[in-house]
C-alpha cells in the first residue's frame, strides 16, 4: 500500500509506503502526480518515508515503479529518501547515475531536515 499526499503550497509530494507495493499503488501515484503537474511546471520535491524498504508485490509493481521514475524524474527537483534502511543509501548512490533529480538519503530521525532541504529547492 502506498499512501501519499501533495503539499500544494510547498509543491512537495509525501509518500508513505507500506509493504508490499503494488502496480495499483503506482497507477494511483502516477495519476496524482500528473494531476498536480497539469497545473504546475514541477514538483519541488518528493519525500518518501518508511522505516524499512517496502519491496514490491511482483515484477509488474517493480516495472510500474520504474516507469513512474522514468516518466517523472525530469519534473521533480529533489527526492528525499527518509528511512533507517541501508537500502536508502544504495538508492541514493545508484539513482544518481540514472536521473537529473537531486537525491538525498536521511535517517528517520532527520525527517524535518529532509523536508527543509526539499523546500529550499529552486522553483
PDB file of C-alpha atoms in Angstrom, residues 66 69-70 73 79 81 88-104:
ATOM      1  CA  UNK A  66      10.475   2.246 -12.779  1.00  0.00           C
ATOM      2  CA  UNK A  69      10.546   7.325 -12.123  1.00  0.00           C
ATOM      3  CA  UNK A  70      11.302   7.440 -15.851  1.00  0.00           C
ATOM      4  CA  UNK A  73      12.141  12.452 -12.787  1.00  0.00           C
ATOM      5  CA  UNK A  79      13.924  13.433  -3.754  1.00  0.00           C
ATOM      6  CA  UNK A  81      14.560   9.094   0.933  1.00  0.00           C
ATOM      7  CA  UNK A  88      18.099   4.179   1.199  1.00  0.00           C
ATOM      8  CA  UNK A  89      21.787   4.937   0.784  1.00  0.00           C
ATOM      9  CA  UNK A  90      22.022   2.438  -2.044  1.00  0.00           C
ATOM     10  CA  UNK A  91      19.063   4.047  -3.782  1.00  0.00           C
ATOM     11  CA  UNK A  92      20.717   7.446  -3.428  1.00  0.00           C
ATOM     12  CA  UNK A  93      24.023   6.349  -4.952  1.00  0.00           C
ATOM     13  CA  UNK A  94      22.558   4.130  -7.695  1.00  0.00           C
ATOM     14  CA  UNK A  95      19.896   6.603  -8.776  1.00  0.00           C
ATOM     15  CA  UNK A  96      22.379   9.441  -9.198  1.00  0.00           C
ATOM     16  CA  UNK A  97      23.538   7.799 -12.441  1.00  0.00           C
ATOM     17  CA  UNK A  98      20.017   7.431 -13.831  1.00  0.00           C
ATOM     18  CA  UNK A  99      18.345  10.770 -13.184  1.00  0.00           C
ATOM     19  CA  UNK A 100      18.905  14.521 -13.146  1.00  0.00           C
ATOM     20  CA  UNK A 101      16.966  14.806  -9.896  1.00  0.00           C
ATOM     21  CA  UNK A 102      18.946  15.506  -6.713  1.00  0.00           C
ATOM     22  CA  UNK A 103      18.525  12.588  -4.304  1.00  0.00           C
ATOM     23  CA  UNK A 104      19.384  12.508  -0.622  1.00  0.00           C
TER      24      UNK A 104
END
